[in-house]
Short mmCIF file of C-alpha atoms and ligand atoms in Angstrom, two decimals:
data_model
loop_
_atom_site.label_atom_id
_atom_site.label_comp_id
_atom_site.label_asym_id
_atom_site.label_seq_id
_atom_site.Cartn_x
_atom_site.Cartn_y
_atom_site.Cartn_z
CA ARG A 1 -0.05 -0.02 0.01
CA VAL A 2 1.37 3.32 -0.99
CA ILE A 3 -0.03 6.20 1.19
CA VAL A 4 0.73 9.67 0.38
CA GLY A 5 -0.57 12.88 1.65
CA THR A 6 0.48 16.23 0.20
CA LYS A 7 4.28 16.65 0.15
CA VAL A 8 5.43 19.43 2.53
CA ASP A 9 7.83 21.25 0.13
CA GLN A 10 8.90 24.83 0.23
CA ASN A 11 5.61 26.12 -1.19
CA HIS A 12 3.43 24.33 1.56
CA VAL A 13 1.84 26.57 3.98
CA ASN A 14 3.14 24.52 6.83
CA TYR A 15 6.60 24.08 5.49
CA VAL A 16 8.28 26.25 8.20
CA THR A 17 6.39 24.40 10.96
CA ALA A 18 7.42 21.17 9.56
CA TYR A 19 11.01 22.13 8.89
CA ASN A 20 11.30 23.52 12.64
CA MET A 21 9.73 20.30 13.99
CA LEU A 22 12.19 18.13 12.26
CA THR A 23 15.17 20.40 12.96
CA GLY A 24 14.19 20.34 16.68
CA ILE A 25 13.76 16.68 16.68
CA ARG A 26 17.05 16.13 15.00
CA PHE A 27 18.95 18.35 17.51
CA THR A 28 17.29 17.00 20.67
CA VAL A 29 17.28 13.38 19.72
CA SER A 30 20.95 13.49 18.77
CA ARG A 31 21.80 15.28 21.89
CA ILE A 32 20.28 12.70 24.21
CA ASN A 33 21.59 9.85 22.12
CA ALA A 34 25.15 11.07 22.46
CA LYS A 35 24.96 10.52 26.16
CA MET A 36 26.07 7.46 27.86
CA ASP A 37 22.96 5.39 28.74
CA ARG A 38 21.89 5.22 32.25
CA GLU A 39 18.82 4.16 34.40
CA LEU A 40 15.91 6.51 34.70
CA THR A 41 15.13 8.53 37.64
CA ALA A 42 11.68 9.98 38.72
CA ALA A 43 12.98 13.40 37.78
CA ASP A 44 13.41 12.21 34.08
CA PHE A 45 9.53 12.09 33.74
CA ASP A 46 9.03 15.84 34.57
CA ALA A 47 11.98 16.91 32.52
CA LYS A 48 11.70 19.64 29.99
CA HIS A 49 14.41 21.60 28.05
CA LYS A 50 14.00 24.70 26.02
CA PHE A 51 16.14 25.63 22.96
CA SER A 52 16.20 28.70 20.95
CA PHE A 53 17.12 28.35 17.17
CA ASP A 54 18.11 31.26 15.07
CA ILE A 55 19.92 31.73 11.75
CA THR A 56 23.29 32.44 13.40
CA GLY A 57 23.56 29.59 15.98
CA ASN A 58 26.00 29.28 18.76
CA GLU A 59 28.47 26.65 20.20
CA LEU A 60 25.70 24.58 21.66
CA ILE A 61 22.82 25.11 18.98
CA PRO A 62 23.50 24.82 15.23
CA SER A 63 22.15 27.54 13.08
CA ALA A 64 18.71 27.10 11.48
CA LYS A 65 16.91 28.52 8.70
CA TYR A 66 14.24 30.18 10.87
CA ASP A 67 14.04 31.71 14.34
CA PHE A 68 12.02 29.44 16.64
CA LYS A 69 11.87 27.89 20.20
CA PHE A 70 11.70 24.35 20.71
CA LYS A 71 10.76 22.30 23.89
CA ASP A 72 11.87 18.78 24.41
CA TYR A 73 10.04 16.81 27.14
CA ALA A 74 11.22 13.79 29.08
CA PRO A 75 14.02 12.92 26.71
CA TRP A 76 15.39 10.09 28.63
CA VAL A 77 12.13 8.46 28.98
CA PHE A 78 11.43 8.55 25.27
CA ARG A 79 14.88 7.45 24.64
CA HIS A 80 14.26 4.36 26.75
CA LEU A 81 10.85 3.87 25.22
CA ARG A 82 12.31 3.82 21.66
CA ALA A 83 14.54 1.24 22.77
CA LYS A 84 11.86 -0.84 24.26
CA PHE A 85 10.03 -0.52 20.94
CA ARG A 86 13.23 -1.59 19.39
CA LEU A 87 13.85 1.32 17.05
CA ASP A 88 17.41 1.82 15.87
CA PRO A 89 18.52 5.10 16.99
CA ALA A 90 20.28 6.06 13.66
CA ASP A 91 17.43 4.92 11.74
CA TYR A 92 14.88 6.97 13.72
CA LEU A 93 16.99 10.05 13.14
CA MET A 94 17.21 9.38 9.41
CA SER A 95 13.52 8.90 8.86
CA LEU A 96 12.60 12.03 10.38
CA THR A 97 15.29 14.35 9.34
CA SER A 98 15.63 13.86 5.67
CA LYS A 99 15.80 16.76 3.43
CA TYR A 100 12.47 16.21 1.65
CA ILE A 101 10.82 15.82 5.00
CA LEU A 102 7.28 14.86 5.24
CA SER A 103 3.92 14.47 3.73
CA GLU A 104 0.88 15.91 5.42
CA LEU A 105 -2.27 14.15 5.55
CA GLY A 106 -5.69 15.33 6.59
CA SER A 107 -6.56 18.67 7.68
CA PRO A 108 -7.89 19.90 10.94
CA GLY A 109 -10.83 17.71 11.74
CA LYS A 110 -13.08 17.87 14.75
CA SER A 111 -9.95 17.77 17.10
CA GLY A 112 -7.83 20.15 14.86
CA SER A 113 -4.88 17.95 14.77
CA PHE A 114 -2.58 17.58 11.76
CA PHE A 115 -0.88 14.43 10.82
CA TYR A 116 2.53 14.21 9.00
CA PHE A 117 4.23 11.12 7.64
CA SER A 118 7.81 10.67 7.88
CA ARG A 119 9.28 10.16 4.40
CA ASP A 120 9.54 6.46 4.71
CA TYR A 121 6.07 6.27 6.27
CA LYS A 122 7.22 4.54 9.46
CA TYR A 123 6.29 7.33 11.74
CA ILE A 124 3.52 9.70 12.31
CA ILE A 125 3.71 13.09 13.68
CA LYS A 126 0.43 14.21 15.18
CA THR A 127 -0.05 17.73 16.51
CA ILE A 128 -1.98 17.52 19.66
CA HIS A 129 -4.10 19.86 21.93
CA HIS A 130 -2.43 21.31 25.00
CA SER A 131 -4.77 19.25 27.09
CA GLU A 132 -3.70 15.93 25.37
CA HIS A 133 -0.05 17.23 26.00
CA LYS A 134 -0.69 17.77 29.67
CA LEU A 135 -2.31 14.40 29.99
CA LEU A 136 0.58 12.45 28.31
CA ARG A 137 3.15 14.17 30.56
CA LYS A 138 1.07 13.18 33.59
CA ILE A 139 0.36 9.39 32.68
CA LEU A 140 3.92 9.14 31.33
CA PRO A 141 5.06 7.02 34.31
CA GLU A 142 2.34 4.66 33.92
CA TYR A 143 2.43 4.39 30.29
CA TYR A 144 6.31 3.60 30.72
CA ARG A 145 5.44 1.03 33.18
CA HIS A 146 2.79 -0.51 31.00
CA VAL A 147 5.11 -0.63 28.02
CA GLU A 148 7.63 -2.41 30.27
CA ASN A 149 5.27 -4.88 31.41
CA ASN A 150 3.48 -5.40 28.14
CA PRO A 151 5.76 -5.66 25.24
CA ASN A 152 3.01 -6.41 23.00
CA THR A 153 0.81 -3.55 24.04
CA LEU A 154 -1.47 -2.31 21.13
CA ILE A 155 -1.60 1.25 22.49
CA SER A 156 -0.04 3.82 20.42
CA GLN A 157 3.84 3.65 20.57
CA PHE A 158 4.97 7.18 21.50
CA TYR A 159 8.41 7.92 20.52
CA GLY A 160 8.69 11.73 21.47
CA LEU A 161 6.75 14.67 22.83
CA HIS A 162 7.90 18.05 21.77
CA ARG A 163 6.72 21.80 21.31
CA VAL A 164 7.60 24.17 18.61
CA LYS A 165 7.00 27.95 18.75
CA MET A 166 7.74 30.32 15.94
CA ALA A 167 8.45 33.88 16.49
CA TYR A 168 5.26 35.56 17.19
CA GLY A 169 3.46 32.19 16.50
CA ARG A 170 1.50 29.94 18.69
CA LYS A 171 2.75 27.06 20.49
CA ILE A 172 2.28 23.70 18.77
CA HIS A 173 2.56 20.47 20.76
CA PHE A 174 3.19 17.26 18.98
CA VAL A 175 4.01 13.68 19.44
CA VAL A 176 5.94 11.23 17.34
CA MET A 177 4.26 7.81 16.97
CA ASN A 178 4.27 4.57 15.04
CA ASN A 179 2.31 4.35 11.66
CA LEU A 180 0.22 1.23 12.21
CA PHE A 181 0.12 0.64 8.43
CA PRO A 182 3.17 -0.67 6.50
CA PRO A 183 4.65 1.29 3.65
CA HIS A 184 4.81 -1.69 1.19
CA ARG A 185 1.52 -3.22 1.55
CA ASP A 186 -1.90 -2.03 0.23
CA ILE A 187 -4.51 -1.58 2.87
CA HIS A 188 -7.72 -2.40 1.19
CA GLN A 189 -10.14 -1.45 3.89
CA THR A 190 -9.65 0.65 7.13
CA PHE A 191 -11.97 0.79 10.08
CA ASP A 192 -11.88 2.95 13.18
CA LEU A 193 -13.97 1.23 15.75
CA LYS A 194 -15.12 2.25 19.16
CA GLY A 195 -17.87 -0.10 19.90
CA SER A 196 -20.52 2.74 19.57
CA THR A 197 -23.13 2.96 17.13
CA ILE A 198 -24.35 6.47 17.16
CA GLY A 199 -23.01 8.63 14.56
CA ARG A 200 -20.38 5.81 13.82
CA ASP A 201 -21.20 5.38 10.20
CA LEU A 202 -19.29 6.62 7.03
CA HIS A 203 -21.68 7.31 4.26
CA GLU A 204 -21.46 4.63 1.50
CA SER A 205 -21.33 7.47 -0.97
CA ASP A 206 -18.21 9.03 0.64
CA LEU A 207 -16.78 5.46 0.13
CA GLU A 208 -17.48 5.61 -3.53
CA ARG A 209 -15.69 8.78 -3.80
CA ASN A 210 -12.71 7.63 -1.89
CA PRO A 211 -12.59 3.74 -1.46
CA ARG A 212 -9.80 4.03 1.08
CA ALA A 213 -11.72 6.26 3.53
CA THR A 214 -11.77 4.98 7.19
CA MET A 215 -14.90 3.38 7.82
CA LYS A 216 -16.72 2.97 11.18
CA ASP A 217 -18.59 0.70 13.45
CA LEU A 218 -21.73 0.49 11.51
CA ASN A 219 -20.08 -0.02 8.25
CA TRP A 220 -18.14 -2.96 9.99
CA VAL A 221 -21.42 -4.35 11.27
CA ARG A 222 -23.35 -4.02 8.01
CA ARG A 223 -20.55 -5.90 6.24
CA ASN A 224 -20.78 -8.61 8.76
CA ARG A 225 -16.96 -8.50 9.06
CA HIS A 226 -14.88 -10.46 11.52
CA ILE A 227 -11.36 -10.48 12.61
CA GLU A 228 -10.53 -14.14 12.13
CA VAL A 229 -7.31 -15.18 13.80
CA GLY A 230 -8.22 -18.68 15.22
CA PRO A 231 -8.79 -19.68 18.81
CA ILE A 232 -5.24 -19.32 20.06
CA LYS A 233 -4.21 -15.87 18.64
CA ARG A 234 -7.72 -14.65 19.49
CA ASP A 235 -7.16 -15.43 23.14
CA PHE A 236 -3.89 -13.69 23.08
CA PHE A 237 -5.24 -10.64 21.36
CA ILE A 238 -8.26 -10.36 23.61
CA GLU A 239 -5.97 -10.78 26.73
CA GLN A 240 -3.62 -7.86 25.51
CA LEU A 241 -6.63 -5.69 24.63
CA LYS A 242 -8.11 -6.16 28.07
CA ARG A 243 -4.96 -5.30 29.86
CA ASP A 244 -4.52 -2.18 27.83
CA VAL A 245 -8.05 -1.12 28.19
CA VAL A 246 -7.72 -1.51 32.11
CA LEU A 247 -4.84 0.95 31.96
CA LEU A 248 -6.97 3.40 29.97
CA GLN A 249 -9.88 3.03 32.44
CA LYS A 250 -7.57 3.59 35.32
CA LEU A 251 -6.17 6.78 33.73
CA LYS A 252 -9.72 7.99 32.89
CA ILE A 253 -9.09 7.99 29.26
CA MET A 254 -11.79 7.49 26.64
CA ASP A 255 -12.65 8.25 23.05
CA TYR A 256 -9.99 5.75 21.69
CA SER A 257 -10.54 3.46 18.86
CA LEU A 258 -9.14 0.31 17.53
CA LEU A 259 -7.84 1.11 14.14
CA VAL A 260 -8.15 -1.78 11.79
CA GLY A 261 -6.38 -1.99 8.41
CA ILE A 262 -7.03 -5.09 6.19
CA HIS A 263 -4.74 -6.27 3.59
CA ASP A 264 -6.14 -8.88 1.30
CA ALA A 265 -3.30 -10.96 -0.03
CA ALA A 266 -5.24 -12.16 -2.99
CA ARG A 267 -6.20 -8.60 -4.06
CA GLY A 268 -2.98 -7.10 -3.17
CA ASN A 269 -1.00 -9.29 -5.61
CA GLU A 270 -3.53 -8.49 -8.41
CA GLU A 271 -3.00 -4.97 -7.87
CA LYS A 272 0.68 -5.11 -7.86
CA LEU A 273 0.57 -6.34 -11.27
CA ARG A 274 -1.24 -3.51 -12.48
CA ASP A 275 0.49 -0.01 -12.42
CA LYS A 276 0.64 1.30 -8.81
CA THR A 277 -0.89 4.67 -8.65
CA LEU A 278 -0.50 6.35 -5.49
CA GLN A 279 -3.43 6.80 -3.15
CA VAL A 280 -4.18 9.87 -1.07
CA PHE A 281 -5.09 8.67 2.34
CA GLN A 282 -7.49 10.89 4.37
CA PRO A 283 -7.81 10.13 8.31
CA GLY A 284 -11.41 10.35 9.49
CA GLY A 285 -13.62 9.82 6.38
CA ASP A 286 -16.12 12.46 7.81
CA ARG A 287 -13.70 15.26 7.44
CA GLU A 288 -15.67 17.59 5.12
CA GLU A 289 -12.74 20.02 5.32
CA ASP A 290 -10.90 17.68 3.05
CA THR A 291 -13.01 18.39 0.09
CA SER A 292 -13.43 22.25 0.54
CA PRO A 293 -12.03 24.43 -2.07
CA ASN A 294 -9.71 26.26 0.44
CA SER A 295 -8.72 23.06 2.23
CA LEU A 296 -5.05 22.89 3.16
CA ILE A 297 -4.91 19.41 1.40
CA ARG A 298 -4.89 19.23 -2.32
CA THR A 299 -5.76 16.09 -3.98
CA PRO A 300 -2.69 15.52 -6.02
CA SER A 301 -3.15 15.61 -9.91
CA LYS A 302 -2.57 12.49 -11.82
CA LEU A 303 0.68 13.91 -12.99
CA GLU A 304 1.86 14.69 -9.49
CA ASN A 305 0.80 11.10 -8.56
CA GLU A 306 2.95 9.56 -11.23
CA ARG A 307 5.82 11.58 -10.29
CA LYS A 308 5.66 10.43 -6.62
CA ALA A 309 5.18 6.83 -7.76
CA ARG A 310 8.39 7.11 -9.80
CA GLU A 311 10.22 8.81 -6.79
CA LEU A 312 8.89 5.95 -4.45
CA ARG A 313 9.92 3.29 -6.88
CA MET A 314 13.42 4.76 -7.03
CA LEU A 315 13.60 4.87 -3.36
CA ILE A 316 12.72 1.20 -2.93
CA LYS A 317 14.95 0.02 -5.79
CA ARG A 318 18.00 1.61 -4.17
CA GLU A 319 20.33 -0.93 -2.56
CA ARG A 320 21.76 0.64 0.64
CA PRO A 321 20.58 3.34 3.09
CA VAL A 322 21.96 6.55 2.00
CA PRO A 323 23.69 9.18 4.15
CA LEU A 324 21.88 11.03 6.57
CA ASP A 325 20.24 14.19 5.06
CA LYS A 326 19.23 12.28 1.87
CA ALA A 327 15.84 10.58 1.90
CA ALA A 328 15.89 7.39 4.08
CA ALA A 329 15.87 4.59 1.53
CA LYS A 330 15.76 1.18 3.12
CA MET A 331 14.49 -2.04 1.59
CA PRO A 332 10.99 -2.85 2.49
CA GLU A 333 12.11 -5.86 4.29
CA GLU A 334 14.40 -3.84 6.59
CA ILE A 335 11.57 -1.39 7.27
CA LEU A 336 9.80 -3.80 9.31
CA ASP A 337 12.71 -5.31 11.16
CA GLU A 338 11.78 -3.76 14.65
CA ARG A 339 8.36 -4.92 14.26
CA LYS A 340 9.26 -8.55 14.36
CA PHE A 341 9.61 -8.43 18.03
CA HIS A 342 6.00 -7.55 18.47
CA VAL A 343 3.29 -10.51 18.34
CA PHE A 344 0.74 -8.35 16.57
CA TYR A 345 3.23 -6.64 14.20
CA ALA A 346 5.34 -9.70 13.35
CA ASP A 347 3.59 -10.96 10.14
CA ASP A 348 4.64 -8.59 7.52
CA GLY A 349 4.14 -5.75 9.97
CA GLY A 350 0.78 -7.00 10.90
CA PHE A 351 -1.16 -10.05 12.33
CA GLN A 352 -1.98 -12.77 9.89
CA ALA A 353 -5.60 -14.04 9.65
CA THR A 354 -5.96 -17.69 10.64
CA HIS A 355 -8.97 -20.03 10.35
CA GLU A 356 -10.67 -21.79 13.01
CA ASN A 357 -8.79 -24.93 11.92
CA ASN A 358 -5.52 -23.03 12.41
CA GLN A 359 -4.90 -22.88 8.65
CA PRO A 360 -3.53 -19.33 7.55
CA GLY A 361 -5.98 -16.98 6.02
CA GLU A 362 -5.67 -14.58 3.18
CA GLU A 363 -5.70 -11.27 5.02
CA VAL A 364 -3.37 -9.48 7.22
CA TYR A 365 -4.63 -7.37 9.90
CA TYR A 366 -2.92 -4.11 11.15
CA LEU A 367 -4.25 -3.35 14.53
CA GLY A 368 -3.75 -0.73 17.27
CA ILE A 369 -5.39 1.40 19.85
CA ILE A 370 -5.20 5.10 18.63
CA ASP A 371 -6.26 8.45 19.86
CA CYS A 372 -5.76 7.64 23.45
CA LEU A 373 -4.88 11.01 24.81
CA THR A 374 -8.42 12.25 25.65
CA HIS A 375 -9.18 12.62 29.41
CA TYR A 376 -12.78 12.28 30.58
CA GLY A 377 -12.75 16.03 31.65
CA THR A 378 -15.15 18.77 31.44
CA ILE A 379 -15.66 18.84 27.77
CA LYS A 380 -16.81 15.42 27.75
CA LYS A 381 -19.03 15.73 30.76
CA ILE A 382 -20.82 18.56 29.05
CA GLU A 383 -21.25 16.65 25.86
CA ASN A 384 -22.44 13.65 27.73
CA PHE A 385 -25.11 15.77 29.32
CA PHE A 386 -26.59 17.08 26.12
CA LYS A 387 -26.40 14.02 24.03
CA GLY A 388 -27.73 11.96 26.96
CA LEU A 389 -31.04 14.00 26.77
CA SER A 390 -31.88 12.64 23.35
CA HIS A 391 -30.32 9.24 22.77
CA ASP A 392 -29.98 5.87 24.62
CA ARG A 393 -27.17 6.56 27.02
CA SER A 394 -25.29 3.37 26.61
CA GLN A 395 -24.87 3.98 22.78
CA ILE A 396 -23.40 7.40 23.11
CA SER A 397 -19.65 7.59 22.45
CA PRO A 398 -18.71 9.86 25.28
CA ILE A 399 -19.66 7.98 28.40
CA ALA A 400 -17.57 7.52 31.56
CA PRO A 401 -14.14 5.68 30.99
CA GLU A 402 -15.31 2.55 32.79
CA GLY A 403 -18.21 2.03 30.62
CA TYR A 404 -16.45 3.12 27.57
CA GLY A 405 -13.77 0.46 28.00
CA GLU A 406 -16.24 -2.30 28.73
CA ARG A 407 -18.35 -1.53 25.67
CA PHE A 408 -15.12 -1.30 23.62
CA ILE A 409 -13.94 -4.55 24.79
CA ASN A 410 -17.32 -6.25 24.32
CA PHE A 411 -17.50 -5.10 20.94
CA ILE A 412 -14.02 -6.35 19.94
CA LYS A 413 -14.59 -9.65 21.64
CA GLY A 414 -17.86 -10.00 19.39
CA ILE A 415 -16.08 -9.33 16.23
CA THR A 416 -13.17 -11.59 16.97
CA MET A 417 -15.45 -14.57 17.53
CA SER A 418 -15.82 -16.98 14.57
CA LYS A 419 -19.00 -16.54 12.58
CA GLU A 420 -20.38 -19.71 14.00
CA GLU A 421 -19.54 -18.89 17.49
CA ALA A 422 -21.20 -15.42 16.89
CA GLU A 423 -24.35 -17.21 15.56
CA ARG A 424 -24.39 -19.50 18.71
CA HIS A 425 -23.94 -16.57 20.86
CA ARG A 426 -26.68 -14.79 19.45
CA GLU A 427 -29.15 -17.67 19.50
CA ALA A 428 -28.14 -18.16 23.26
CA GLN A 429 -28.95 -14.48 23.87
CA GLU A 430 -32.33 -14.70 22.14
CA ALA A 431 -33.20 -17.75 23.89
CA SER A 432 -32.77 -16.23 27.26
P1 LIG B 501 -10.92 12.75 16.29
O1 LIG B 501 -10.56 13.28 17.72
O2 LIG B 501 -11.87 13.75 15.68
O3 LIG B 501 -11.32 11.37 16.32
P2 LIG B 501 -8.05 13.00 15.77
O4 LIG B 501 -7.45 14.15 15.12
O5 LIG B 501 -7.64 12.88 17.27
O6 LIG B 501 -9.61 12.92 15.49
P3 LIG B 501 -7.36 10.26 15.36
O7 LIG B 501 -8.61 9.70 15.74
O8 LIG B 501 -6.00 10.04 16.24
O9 LIG B 501 -7.39 11.85 14.88
O10 LIG B 501 -6.91 9.72 13.87
C1 LIG B 501 -7.66 9.93 12.79
C2 LIG B 501 -7.38 8.89 11.70
O11 LIG B 501 -6.04 9.03 11.26
C3 LIG B 501 -7.66 7.44 11.98
O12 LIG B 501 -9.01 7.07 11.93
C4 LIG B 501 -6.73 6.70 11.20
O13 LIG B 501 -7.41 6.55 9.81
C5 LIG B 501 -5.57 7.75 11.08
N1 LIG B 501 -4.46 7.37 12.11
C6 LIG B 501 -4.44 7.83 13.23
N2 LIG B 501 -3.39 7.38 13.97
C7 LIG B 501 -2.76 6.38 13.13
C8 LIG B 501 -1.71 5.60 13.16
N3 LIG B 501 -0.77 5.63 14.29
N4 LIG B 501 -1.46 4.71 12.09
C9 LIG B 501 -2.00 4.76 11.08
N5 LIG B 501 -3.12 5.70 10.87
C10 LIG B 501 -3.45 6.52 11.95
CA1 LIG B 502 -10.39 9.42 17.02
CA1 LIG B 503 -8.83 12.86 19.26
#
């Protein structure tokens, strides 16, 4: 699957922001990586360091193209987290600091976040709201402990937390995290599942316009889809999901989703034979902004797409990684190296379908719990109150974290049952 947003080049409105983000990451990550490793201390979780970049630079800070301030949070903690997630330090820097930086996907949706892919699509930079930033800092010790005790956690892998501020500009908080979807496999269908039904529907007509748009719970149910991984892997998956949800409940987090990308091996190979045209990937299929004329995101023209396709093919063909500063060009096999250690990301970057009789299935699932930095705070309480007046309360998506997690788990349990099992389950329920 080739996912391409809009390349952030010099003419892009967010070029300076993106440039500053990457310059800051390069400097702060190199700085921490240069130090001799040591154990974490409690103070490391609260640490923050501020740097001023300008066009002259000084003996500590290299010169930059623009004036901006950069804040780095808990660098030691994130260095250790990256190691736990088995990222190669040099590789991480190379992916995020190539000259042709990033592509931007999506535009401000409900949350107002922007998403940027690293050049090799391994990492996503997501701009986050100040409240999400504060929450991540607060939960960092518990998140860290969870990752330590759960190497196969499905919760988003956070690799860095930073803030950039341009001269006279506003403060932009952002995280670097894993892209759940692999760069070299077509994802034929994407679902964002919460276990709620109200408003959780992507219009089928939107899907006709963009077959890769992210679908939601009702689309899943209507298609009678199932995650088929056989009994052994299913138990393992549900067990991990439960452990992750217990943490999120404890931290009073809600509004998260299970992101499910499905690669169909049969279809994938067919499509590989035809000429590969690049797909524009839009997060949240419900984002009307994406189609508005003054949207930040342009849909690339056919010519642009072809040019990008050529560039990408050249990147993939190149034999060896090129020096820092040039585009990161690793072979697709290498790209997924670190994922081999993760049970749910070990089969070609994902989780291979398995039939009930333990024979391998045709599909590969790419799974993870995303958008998990929303605290059940005042905003949600207000939202809950108003929606609660007009709908069945258990079906509204902003319910308290306990109930949210329970409903989430129940939904996922339901869709990982085999079709026969689900049938029996339903009959039993109807009988009682
Ligand atoms: P909202 O709060 O309105 O739901 P948001 O701006 O917080 O939106 P997310 O829910 O985090 O955004 O993500 C939106 C979409 O972006 C997802 O449905 C998914 O398609 C894509 N996406 C998000 N995180 C990842 C990831 N780690 N890997 C791949 N795709 C992702
Ligand atoms: Ca979301
Ligand atoms: Ca969100």
